[in-house]
Tab-separated table of C-alpha atoms and ligand atoms in Angstrom:
chain	number	residue	atom	x	y	z
A	1	MET	CA	94.382	60.017	-54.303
A	2	ASP	CA	91.645	60.559	-51.663
A	3	PHE	CA	94.504	61.715	-49.180
A	4	LEU	CA	95.100	65.091	-51.281
A	5	LEU	CA	91.273	66.022	-50.805
A	6	THR	CA	89.576	68.011	-48.352
A	7	GLU	CA	86.142	66.500	-47.193
A	8	GLU	CA	84.449	69.269	-49.248
A	9	GLN	CA	86.451	68.021	-52.394
A	10	LYS	CA	85.352	64.505	-51.382
A	11	MET	CA	81.703	65.226	-51.016
A	12	LEU	CA	81.476	67.217	-54.096
A	13	GLN	CA	83.318	64.304	-55.888
A	14	ASP	CA	80.776	61.859	-54.658
A	15	MET	CA	77.782	63.970	-55.535
A	16	VAL	CA	78.900	64.728	-59.165
A	17	SER	CA	79.911	60.957	-59.465
A	18	LYS	CA	76.536	59.549	-58.381
A	19	PHE	CA	74.854	61.832	-60.349
A	20	ALA	CA	76.796	60.989	-63.511
A	21	LYS	CA	76.683	57.254	-62.972
A	22	GLU	CA	72.885	57.149	-62.526
A	23	GLU	CA	71.820	59.989	-64.653
A	24	ILE	CA	74.277	60.557	-67.462
A	25	GLY	CA	75.504	56.843	-67.769
A	26	PRO	CA	72.507	55.511	-68.912
A	27	ILE	CA	71.892	57.768	-71.818
A	28	ALA	CA	75.871	58.360	-72.873
A	29	ARG	CA	76.045	55.673	-75.488
A	30	LYS	CA	72.535	57.154	-77.213
A	31	ILE	CA	73.177	60.652	-77.056
A	32	GLN	CA	76.460	60.147	-78.528
A	33	GLU	CA	75.248	58.280	-81.399
A	34	ASP	CA	72.289	60.327	-82.070
A	35	GLU	CA	74.196	63.718	-81.498
A	36	THR	CA	71.845	64.930	-78.936
A	37	TYR	CA	72.718	67.916	-76.891
A	38	PRO	CA	71.724	66.845	-73.354
A	39	SER	CA	69.823	69.852	-72.276
A	40	ASP	CA	68.103	68.342	-69.364
A	41	ILE	CA	71.368	67.156	-68.160
A	42	VAL	CA	73.088	70.319	-68.329
A	43	LYS	CA	70.140	71.941	-66.668
A	44	ALA	CA	70.422	69.311	-63.621
A	45	LEU	CA	74.081	69.971	-63.442
A	46	ALA	CA	73.352	73.539	-62.972
A	47	ASP	CA	70.858	73.057	-60.237
A	48	LEU	CA	73.522	70.780	-58.615
A	49	GLY	CA	75.974	73.920	-58.793
A	50	VAL	CA	78.286	72.490	-61.410
A	51	MET	CA	78.129	75.294	-63.861
A	52	GLY	CA	80.039	77.793	-61.707
A	53	ILE	CA	81.714	75.394	-59.159
A	54	ALA	CA	85.046	77.387	-58.800
A	55	TYR	CA	83.395	81.081	-58.697
A	56	PRO	CA	81.970	83.253	-55.815
A	57	GLU	CA	78.741	83.008	-54.304
A	58	GLU	CA	78.054	86.526	-54.967
A	59	TYR	CA	78.069	85.980	-58.973
A	60	GLY	CA	75.943	82.873	-58.620
A	61	GLY	CA	78.776	80.252	-58.355
A	62	ALA	CA	79.231	77.515	-55.674
A	63	GLY	CA	82.144	79.301	-53.947
A	64	MET	CA	84.529	76.380	-54.328
A	65	ASP	CA	87.802	75.887	-55.839
A	66	PHE	CA	89.672	75.024	-59.020
A	67	VAL	CA	90.391	71.481	-57.770
A	68	SER	CA	86.769	70.698	-57.139
A	69	TYR	CA	86.106	71.741	-60.914
A	70	MET	CA	88.506	69.391	-62.140
A	71	LEU	CA	87.081	66.640	-59.996
A	72	ALA	CA	83.652	67.380	-61.049
A	73	VAL	CA	84.726	67.415	-64.907
A	74	GLU	CA	86.591	63.983	-64.374
A	75	ALA	CA	83.418	62.519	-62.810
A	76	ILE	CA	81.214	63.678	-65.650
A	77	SER	CA	83.554	62.553	-68.220
A	78	ARG	CA	83.860	59.090	-66.587
A	79	TYR	CA	80.295	58.467	-68.065
A	80	CYS	CA	80.042	61.090	-71.034
A	81	ALA	CA	83.079	62.831	-72.322
A	82	SER	CA	80.476	64.964	-74.336
A	83	THR	CA	78.617	66.388	-71.285
A	84	GLY	CA	82.467	66.843	-69.676
A	85	VAL	CA	83.469	69.230	-72.428
A	86	ILE	CA	80.108	71.061	-72.472
A	87	VAL	CA	80.912	71.858	-68.641
A	88	SER	CA	84.679	72.480	-69.434
A	89	ALA	CA	84.052	74.955	-72.456
A	90	HIS	CA	81.608	76.935	-70.545
A	91	SER	CA	83.463	77.370	-67.179
A	92	SER	CA	87.049	77.405	-68.546
A	93	LEU	CA	86.693	79.469	-71.578
A	94	ALA	CA	83.661	81.646	-71.292
A	95	VAL	CA	82.706	82.193	-67.370
A	96	ASP	CA	86.812	82.151	-66.637
A	97	PRO	CA	87.835	85.025	-68.713
A	98	ILE	CA	84.786	87.141	-67.795
A	99	PHE	CA	85.392	86.402	-64.201
A	100	ARG	CA	89.232	87.429	-64.460
A	101	PHE	CA	89.055	90.138	-67.114
A	102	GLY	CA	85.604	91.514	-66.864
A	103	THR	CA	84.985	94.916	-65.253
A	104	ASP	CA	82.514	95.110	-62.229
A	105	GLU	CA	79.660	96.051	-64.725
A	106	GLN	CA	80.378	92.948	-66.868
A	107	LYS	CA	80.667	90.708	-64.021
A	108	LYS	CA	77.411	91.669	-62.412
A	109	LYS	CA	75.779	91.321	-65.873
A	110	PHE	CA	76.964	88.022	-67.434
A	111	LEU	CA	78.394	86.225	-64.353
A	112	PRO	CA	74.876	85.441	-62.155
A	113	ASP	CA	73.228	83.770	-65.423
A	114	LEU	CA	76.469	81.861	-66.439
A	115	CYS	CA	77.721	80.622	-63.049
A	116	SER	CA	74.318	79.451	-62.244
A	117	GLY	CA	73.741	77.587	-65.479
A	118	LYS	CA	70.708	79.674	-66.494
A	119	LYS	CA	72.933	80.645	-69.399
A	120	LEU	CA	75.477	78.785	-71.540
A	121	GLY	CA	78.720	80.106	-72.497
A	122	CYS	CA	81.333	79.381	-75.373
A	123	HIS	CA	84.736	80.756	-76.509
A	124	ALA	CA	85.308	81.885	-80.100
A	125	LEU	CA	89.029	82.124	-80.967
A	126	THR	CA	89.708	79.260	-83.929
A	127	GLU	CA	88.909	80.382	-87.463
A	128	PRO	CA	89.316	78.337	-90.765
A	129	GLY	CA	92.846	79.766	-91.176
A	130	ALA	CA	93.801	80.219	-87.450
A	131	GLY	CA	94.167	76.886	-85.278
A	132	SER	CA	97.711	76.573	-83.787
A	133	ASP	CA	98.360	79.909	-85.402
A	134	ALA	CA	95.478	81.765	-83.230
A	135	GLY	CA	96.858	85.042	-83.928
A	136	ALA	CA	96.506	84.742	-87.533
A	137	LEU	CA	92.765	85.234	-87.142
A	138	LYS	CA	90.917	87.462	-89.435
A	139	THR	CA	87.591	88.641	-87.787
A	140	THR	CA	87.574	92.128	-87.331
A	141	ALA	CA	86.009	94.677	-84.748
A	142	LYS	CA	85.816	98.332	-85.833
A	143	LEU	CA	84.397	101.039	-83.421
A	144	GLU	CA	81.677	102.881	-85.046
A	145	GLY	CA	80.101	105.465	-82.525
A	146	ASP	CA	79.229	103.573	-79.436
A	147	LYS	CA	79.093	99.969	-80.903
A	148	TRP	CA	81.830	97.466	-82.067
A	149	VAL	CA	80.942	96.067	-85.322
A	150	LEU	CA	82.108	92.495	-85.766
A	151	ASN	CA	82.539	90.845	-88.954
A	152	GLY	CA	84.120	87.341	-89.606
A	153	THR	CA	83.559	83.656	-89.176
A	154	LYS	CA	84.857	81.397	-86.252
A	155	HIS	CA	84.665	77.746	-86.688
A	156	PHE	CA	85.093	74.459	-84.716
A	157	ILE	CA	83.272	76.305	-81.604
A	158	THR	CA	82.242	73.939	-78.739
A	159	ASN	CA	78.831	74.892	-77.395
A	160	GLY	CA	78.545	77.236	-80.403
A	161	ALA	CA	75.104	75.869	-81.277
A	162	ASN	CA	73.528	76.175	-77.821
A	163	ALA	CA	75.198	78.906	-76.147
A	164	ASP	CA	73.519	82.259	-74.962
A	165	ILE	CA	76.974	84.042	-74.520
A	166	ALA	CA	80.211	84.064	-76.454
A	167	VAL	CA	83.499	85.184	-75.751
A	168	ILE	CA	85.029	86.096	-79.073
A	169	PHE	CA	88.316	87.581	-80.383
A	170	ALA	CA	88.877	90.193	-83.430
A	171	LEU	CA	91.271	92.179	-84.774
A	172	THR	CA	90.878	95.645	-83.703
A	173	GLU	CA	94.254	97.026	-85.227
A	174	PRO	CA	94.992	94.218	-87.944
A	175	GLU	CA	98.508	95.518	-88.845
A	176	GLN	CA	99.695	94.990	-85.237
A	177	LYS	CA	98.690	91.346	-85.505
A	178	THR	CA	98.836	89.462	-82.066
A	179	ARG	CA	99.206	92.930	-80.329
A	180	GLY	CA	95.851	94.199	-82.227
A	181	ILE	CA	93.496	91.501	-81.067
A	182	SER	CA	90.945	92.152	-78.463
A	183	CYS	CA	87.998	90.376	-76.944
A	184	PHE	CA	84.261	90.743	-76.746
A	185	ILE	CA	81.307	89.611	-74.973
A	186	VAL	CA	78.630	88.859	-77.747
A	187	GLU	CA	74.963	87.653	-76.397
A	188	LYS	CA	72.753	85.451	-78.740
A	189	ASP	CA	70.191	87.128	-80.899
A	190	THR	CA	72.159	90.155	-81.512
A	191	PRO	CA	71.653	90.983	-84.970
A	192	GLY	CA	74.294	89.776	-87.576
A	193	PHE	CA	75.321	87.049	-85.421
A	194	ARG	CA	74.253	83.517	-86.242
A	195	VAL	CA	75.370	80.011	-85.985
A	196	GLY	CA	76.523	78.492	-89.280
A	197	LYS	CA	77.485	74.910	-90.050
A	198	LEU	CA	77.435	72.247	-87.587
A	199	GLU	CA	80.348	69.573	-87.468
A	200	ASP	CA	79.713	65.849	-87.783
A	201	LYS	CA	82.501	64.379	-85.646
A	202	LEU	CA	84.572	61.402	-84.760
A	203	GLY	CA	83.629	61.651	-80.838
A	204	ILE	CA	82.170	63.733	-78.288
A	205	ARG	CA	79.030	63.867	-80.526
A	206	ALA	CA	76.607	65.174	-77.948
A	207	SER	CA	78.353	68.231	-77.806
A	208	SER	CA	77.699	70.936	-80.495
A	209	THR	CA	80.786	72.069	-82.662
A	210	SER	CA	79.936	74.702	-84.911
A	211	GLU	CA	80.715	77.876	-86.970
A	212	LEU	CA	79.688	81.096	-85.592
A	213	ILE	CA	79.215	83.944	-88.085
A	214	PHE	CA	79.253	87.786	-87.658
A	215	GLU	CA	78.004	90.183	-90.256
A	216	ASP	CA	77.915	93.641	-89.508
A	217	CYS	CA	77.165	92.704	-85.780
A	218	ALA	CA	76.850	95.567	-83.537
A	219	ILE	CA	77.666	94.941	-79.946
A	220	PRO	CA	77.789	97.680	-77.291
A	221	LYS	CA	81.063	99.571	-76.604
A	222	GLU	CA	81.199	98.250	-73.170
A	223	ASN	CA	81.159	94.443	-74.311
A	224	LEU	CA	84.930	94.904	-74.778
A	225	LEU	CA	86.463	92.317	-72.426
A	226	GLY	CA	89.964	93.161	-70.994
A	227	ASP	CA	92.175	95.950	-72.536
A	228	LEU	CA	92.066	97.235	-75.872
A	229	ASN	CA	94.314	95.156	-78.135
A	230	LYS	CA	95.288	93.020	-75.398
A	231	GLY	CA	92.816	90.088	-76.400
A	232	PHE	CA	95.516	87.754	-77.288
A	233	LYS	CA	96.812	87.608	-73.719
A	234	VAL	CA	93.319	86.997	-72.409
A	235	ALA	CA	92.928	84.236	-74.931
A	236	MET	CA	96.384	82.772	-73.705
A	237	VAL	CA	95.560	82.938	-69.949
A	238	THR	CA	92.159	81.584	-70.416
A	239	LEU	CA	93.492	78.669	-72.479
A	240	ASP	CA	96.092	77.760	-69.623
A	241	GLY	CA	92.823	77.045	-67.326
A	242	GLY	CA	90.955	75.348	-70.190
A	243	ARG	CA	94.018	72.931	-70.601
A	244	LEU	CA	93.359	71.408	-66.912
A	245	GLY	CA	89.629	71.192	-67.868
A	246	ILE	CA	90.740	69.118	-71.036
A	247	ALA	CA	93.234	67.000	-68.776
A	248	SER	CA	90.079	66.556	-66.285
A	249	GLN	CA	88.014	65.302	-69.270
A	250	ALA	CA	90.890	62.870	-70.264
A	251	LEU	CA	91.230	61.610	-66.736
A	252	GLY	CA	87.355	60.778	-66.878
A	253	ILE	CA	87.949	58.906	-70.116
A	254	ALA	CA	90.990	57.130	-69.045
A	255	LYS	CA	89.196	56.097	-65.800
A	256	ALA	CA	86.101	54.542	-67.846
A	257	ALA	CA	88.503	52.578	-69.924
A	258	ILE	CA	90.136	51.123	-66.925
A	259	GLU	CA	87.039	50.402	-64.914
A	260	ASP	CA	85.403	48.798	-67.713
A	261	SER	CA	88.650	46.713	-68.799
A	262	VAL	CA	88.731	45.393	-65.259
A	263	VAL	CA	84.957	44.193	-65.118
A	264	TYR	CA	85.239	42.705	-68.480
A	265	ALA	CA	88.719	40.759	-67.676
A	266	LYS	CA	87.035	39.214	-64.421
A	267	GLU	CA	83.893	38.060	-66.745
A	268	ARG	CA	85.374	37.042	-69.878
A	269	GLU	CA	86.409	33.375	-69.966
A	270	GLN	CA	88.810	31.788	-72.611
A	271	PHE	CA	90.958	28.920	-72.265
A	272	GLY	CA	88.913	27.522	-69.280
A	273	GLY	CA	89.105	30.646	-67.022
A	274	PRO	CA	88.894	34.551	-66.708
A	275	ILE	CA	91.389	36.236	-69.159
A	276	SER	CA	92.565	38.233	-66.144
A	277	LYS	CA	94.347	35.214	-65.176
A	278	PHE	CA	96.826	35.820	-68.205
A	279	GLN	CA	99.776	38.169	-67.598
A	280	ALA	CA	99.472	39.904	-70.829
A	281	ILE	CA	96.111	41.253	-69.559
A	282	GLN	CA	97.264	42.040	-65.956
A	283	TRP	CA	100.156	43.881	-67.562
A	284	MET	CA	97.915	46.004	-69.737
A	285	LEU	CA	95.662	46.761	-66.514
A	286	ALA	CA	98.800	48.011	-64.616
A	287	GLU	CA	100.077	50.233	-67.162
A	288	MET	CA	96.705	51.760	-67.718
A	289	ALA	CA	96.473	52.384	-63.897
A	290	THR	CA	100.071	53.717	-63.639
A	291	GLU	CA	99.585	56.175	-66.326
A	292	TYR	CA	96.307	57.108	-65.133
A	293	GLU	CA	97.518	58.009	-61.767
A	294	ALA	CA	100.502	60.000	-63.031
A	295	SER	CA	97.991	61.937	-65.120
A	296	TRP	CA	96.026	62.432	-62.072
A	297	LEU	CA	98.804	63.893	-60.008
A	298	LEU	CA	99.829	66.257	-62.857
A	299	THR	CA	96.368	67.694	-63.328
A	300	TYR	CA	95.788	67.994	-59.551
A	301	ARG	CA	99.465	69.979	-59.298
A	302	GLY	CA	98.136	72.416	-62.108
A	303	SER	CA	94.966	72.860	-60.451
A	304	LEU	CA	96.384	73.580	-57.211
A	305	LYS	CA	98.710	75.970	-58.595
A	306	LYS	CA	95.969	77.804	-60.150
A	307	ASP	CA	93.922	77.493	-56.906
A	308	THR	CA	96.965	79.250	-54.856
A	309	GLY	CA	97.473	81.913	-57.481
A	310	LYS	CA	100.579	80.664	-58.923
A	311	VAL	CA	101.824	80.605	-62.504
A	312	TYR	CA	100.606	77.372	-63.982
A	313	SER	CA	101.012	77.486	-67.628
A	314	LYS	CA	103.695	74.948	-68.006
A	315	GLU	CA	101.934	72.529	-65.596
A	316	ALA	CA	98.697	72.902	-67.450
A	317	ALA	CA	100.522	71.958	-70.719
A	318	MET	CA	101.932	69.155	-69.104
A	319	ALA	CA	98.910	68.093	-67.421
A	320	LYS	CA	96.895	68.105	-70.915
A	321	LEU	CA	99.636	66.405	-72.765
A	322	LYS	CA	100.178	63.392	-70.520
A	323	ALA	CA	96.330	63.054	-69.738
A	324	SER	CA	95.287	63.061	-73.105
A	325	GLU	CA	97.791	60.508	-74.140
A	326	THR	CA	96.913	58.577	-71.262
A	327	ALA	CA	93.087	58.544	-72.346
A	328	SER	CA	94.163	57.669	-75.778
A	329	PHE	CA	96.183	54.534	-74.554
A	330	CYS	CA	93.874	53.480	-71.973
A	331	ALA	CA	91.153	53.385	-74.412
A	332	ASN	CA	93.184	51.799	-76.986
A	333	LYS	CA	94.235	49.104	-74.453
A	334	ALA	CA	90.631	48.773	-73.383
A	335	ILE	CA	89.350	47.850	-76.783
A	336	GLN	CA	92.515	45.339	-76.927
A	337	ILE	CA	91.305	43.948	-73.593
A	338	HIS	CA	87.689	43.434	-74.996
A	339	GLY	CA	89.130	41.772	-78.098
A	340	GLY	CA	86.436	41.821	-80.992
A	341	TYR	CA	83.866	43.217	-78.488
A	342	GLY	CA	85.743	46.281	-77.965
A	343	TYR	CA	85.226	47.094	-81.723
A	344	ILE	CA	81.526	46.587	-81.361
A	345	LYS	CA	79.264	49.576	-80.277
A	346	GLU	CA	77.473	47.551	-77.922
A	347	PHE	CA	80.449	48.015	-75.451
A	348	ASP	CA	81.732	51.412	-74.685
A	349	ALA	CA	85.453	50.979	-75.281
A	350	GLU	CA	85.305	51.988	-78.857
A	351	ARG	CA	83.387	55.335	-77.742
A	352	TYR	CA	86.138	56.011	-75.380
A	353	LEU	CA	88.653	55.838	-77.958
A	354	ARG	CA	86.627	58.269	-80.162
A	355	ASP	CA	86.235	60.546	-77.403
A	356	ALA	CA	89.808	60.318	-76.191
A	357	LYS	CA	91.706	61.413	-79.697
A	358	ILE	CA	90.116	64.964	-79.703
A	359	THR	CA	91.958	65.655	-75.978
A	360	GLU	CA	95.182	65.622	-78.029
A	361	ILE	CA	93.916	68.131	-80.476
A	362	TYR	CA	91.533	70.900	-78.976
A	363	GLU	CA	92.630	73.905	-76.659
A	364	GLY	CA	95.930	73.589	-78.348
A	365	THR	CA	97.532	70.369	-80.163
A	366	ASN	CA	100.125	68.605	-78.085
A	367	GLU	CA	102.482	69.572	-80.593
A	368	ILE	CA	101.831	72.826	-79.535
A	369	MET	CA	101.616	71.562	-75.574
A	370	ARG	CA	105.196	70.508	-76.064
A	371	ILE	CA	106.293	73.940	-77.411
A	372	VAL	CA	104.933	75.586	-74.266
A	373	ILE	CA	106.483	73.106	-71.973
A	374	SER	CA	110.083	73.373	-73.937
A	375	ALA	CA	109.820	77.160	-73.953
A	376	ASN	CA	108.995	77.293	-70.333
A	377	LEU	CA	111.889	75.125	-69.852
A	378	LEU	CA	114.256	76.880	-71.948
A	379	ARG	CA	113.230	80.240	-70.221
A	380	GLU	CA	113.592	79.284	-66.457
B	1	FAD	C1	85.529	69.234	-81.649
B	1	FAD	C2	86.313	70.312	-81.543
B	1	FAD	C3	86.151	71.380	-80.641
B	1	FAD	C4	86.678	72.780	-80.543
B	1	FAD	N1	86.385	73.568	-79.622
B	1	FAD	C5	86.967	74.879	-79.881
B	1	FAD	C6	86.283	75.978	-79.341
B	1	FAD	O1	85.278	75.862	-78.363
B	1	FAD	N2	86.790	77.299	-79.330
B	1	FAD	C7	88.024	77.372	-80.216
B	1	FAD	O2	88.309	78.534	-80.339
B	1	FAD	N3	88.372	76.310	-81.065
B	1	FAD	C8	87.753	75.064	-80.762
B	1	FAD	N4	88.594	74.091	-81.454
B	1	FAD	C9	89.583	74.450	-82.071
B	1	FAD	C10	90.882	73.633	-81.938
B	1	FAD	O3	91.552	74.264	-80.691
B	1	FAD	C11	91.796	73.310	-83.030
B	1	FAD	O4	91.485	72.671	-83.947
B	1	FAD	C12	93.107	73.202	-82.508
B	1	FAD	O5	94.044	74.226	-81.824
B	1	FAD	C13	94.419	72.869	-83.700
B	1	FAD	O6	94.067	74.017	-84.796
B	1	FAD	P1	93.813	73.233	-86.483
B	1	FAD	O7	92.612	72.360	-86.263
B	1	FAD	O8	93.696	74.372	-87.217
B	1	FAD	O9	95.001	72.517	-86.829
B	1	FAD	P2	96.397	73.130	-87.403
B	1	FAD	O10	97.088	74.253	-86.526
B	1	FAD	O11	96.597	73.355	-88.609
B	1	FAD	O12	97.268	71.927	-87.132
B	1	FAD	C14	97.717	70.634	-87.812
B	1	FAD	C15	98.765	69.876	-87.321
B	1	FAD	O13	99.834	70.667	-87.556
B	1	FAD	C16	100.598	70.665	-86.010
B	1	FAD	N5	101.164	72.160	-85.812
B	1	FAD	C17	100.802	73.430	-86.182
B	1	FAD	N6	101.790	74.171	-85.636
B	1	FAD	C18	102.701	73.969	-85.311
B	1	FAD	C19	103.987	74.115	-84.733
B	1	FAD	N7	104.114	75.387	-84.642
B	1	FAD	N8	104.735	73.079	-84.659
B	1	FAD	C20	104.275	71.667	-84.790
B	1	FAD	N9	103.317	71.357	-85.143
B	1	FAD	C21	102.485	71.977	-85.550
B	1	FAD	C22	99.544	70.585	-85.222
B	1	FAD	O14	100.010	70.071	-84.005
B	1	FAD	C23	98.642	69.399	-85.742
B	1	FAD	O15	99.146	68.288	-85.788
B	1	FAD	C24	87.886	73.012	-81.245
B	1	FAD	C25	88.386	71.935	-82.481
B	1	FAD	C26	87.655	70.677	-82.667
B	1	FAD	C27	88.102	69.504	-83.490
């Protein structure tokens, strides 16, 4: 799809792909197995400008666009989907809402360290009783003097255990439900804020997923992000961009599954020749490649719409729905092409399948994506 990219975007893509192949690829399987958060890799990505690609240089970003960010997340996820989601949750879910909804003071205070990658961000919306129904959250924020006092528990938070800055959502007017939710910026080490249980996961095991616990956690009044009681809108707008990040992560996984399958099909011999000679294998590869390219174009379309300031909620949901199902499809077929070896941890195909599954679930399950898409169609 080179013809759609600018020279600058292609250069960025080449740079991140080279880094991912040489530096992340060799350790991806091991960090996944050991559940090791790749702090050195994240630091190196920060040095390359990847932690703030789509944000202005005045805030420590690389001053590029969202399409470049999509390409970078895909290139990283091609080798390590865990690192892909670390970057995506940081950029799409923490940096983006501060950039979009923050006051000048908030942007000056928080963005330079986040965009330069000196600090890591996370986004805490989900709670044990509030998943797809995010508006059912129970965490509260009460104004006491010049502080907001937070109480509640968030769970399943990507980067939760490693983040320096959390963008969180709490009820400021509980009886108003979604119209009574506000968004806040919470800094690590604030008294009353701690990381709770770390989850043991099927895939993306090198990224942390944890509880965040708030117990009479007092934050400055000026850490309210966006308007009072308008936090649900902040969450929904933020998730639109996040879904493109997850679609990009899914593209990387699908690409890995296809590339490994092509290599294996040419190398593995049965019945006196390579298995790539069998039409059954050729058709699987053809379907994988076609699904990938369709998913890439949808994700590119959503990213381009975001870059050009257009409404892209439906496109983001379509991109995530299609790309995530493509990632699972391609990873599943990769195992089939690898035969018994696909089921063995010596090869990466089984890792791709475990990593792919989560892209159908987080930042809105694919059932919720179908609801978003159909709601847009019925409104149009
Ligand atoms: C590894 C991981 C990382 C995550 N990272 C973050 C993060 O950084 N920040 C954050 O805030 N959250 C995060 N999440 C939470 C994630 O976004 C939620 O898990 C997801 O939105 C689904 O919510 P749930 O798990 O409560 O499932 P539920 O909402 O309980 O859904 C269960 C099933 O019911 C279906 N369902 C629910 N409602 C409907 C409906 N109206 N129509 C049809 N079907 C429906 C769902 O599609 C699903 O199949 C993460 C989760 C995981 C597992």
